[in-house]
C-alpha cells in the first residue's frame, strides 16, 4: 500500500558533512550554526551520537534561493 504525502526518497536526499556544506557555502562553521539557530539555514540532521549532516537538496535549495533573490534585486 502506498502512503499519502510521501516524503522524498533517501536516494534524493544525500547527506552532507559540515566540511561538504562549507565547500558549497563559503561560511565558517560558526556562521552556519548561527544561521541555523535563526532559522535562516537548513537544519542539520543528527545521524549518530557525535555526527550531524545536512540534506543536500535542502542546502542546494537554500543556495538557489540566494541566487534567485540576487536576480530580483
GROMACS .gro file of C-alpha atoms in nm, residues 2-3 13-14 18 20 29 34 38-39 44-46 52-53 57 64:
model
   17
    2UNK     CA    1   0.123   0.350  -0.080
    3UNK     CA    2   0.146   0.614   0.186
   13UNK     CA    3   1.849   1.326  -0.008
   14UNK     CA    4   2.222   1.269   0.000
   18UNK     CA    5   2.992   2.008   0.764
   20UNK     CA    6   3.098   1.935   0.237
   29UNK     CA    7   3.107   2.657   1.089
   34UNK     CA    8   2.427   3.081   1.382
   38UNK     CA    9   1.795   3.187   1.341
   39UNK     CA   10   1.601   2.957   1.102
   44UNK     CA   11   2.110   1.966   1.047
   45UNK     CA   12   2.007   1.606   1.096
   46UNK     CA   13   2.156   1.409   1.384
   52UNK     CA   14   2.537   1.553   1.210
   53UNK     CA   15   2.466   1.605   0.841
   57UNK     CA   16   1.870   1.908  -0.160
   64UNK     CA   17   1.934   2.858  -0.523
   0.00000   0.00000   0.00000
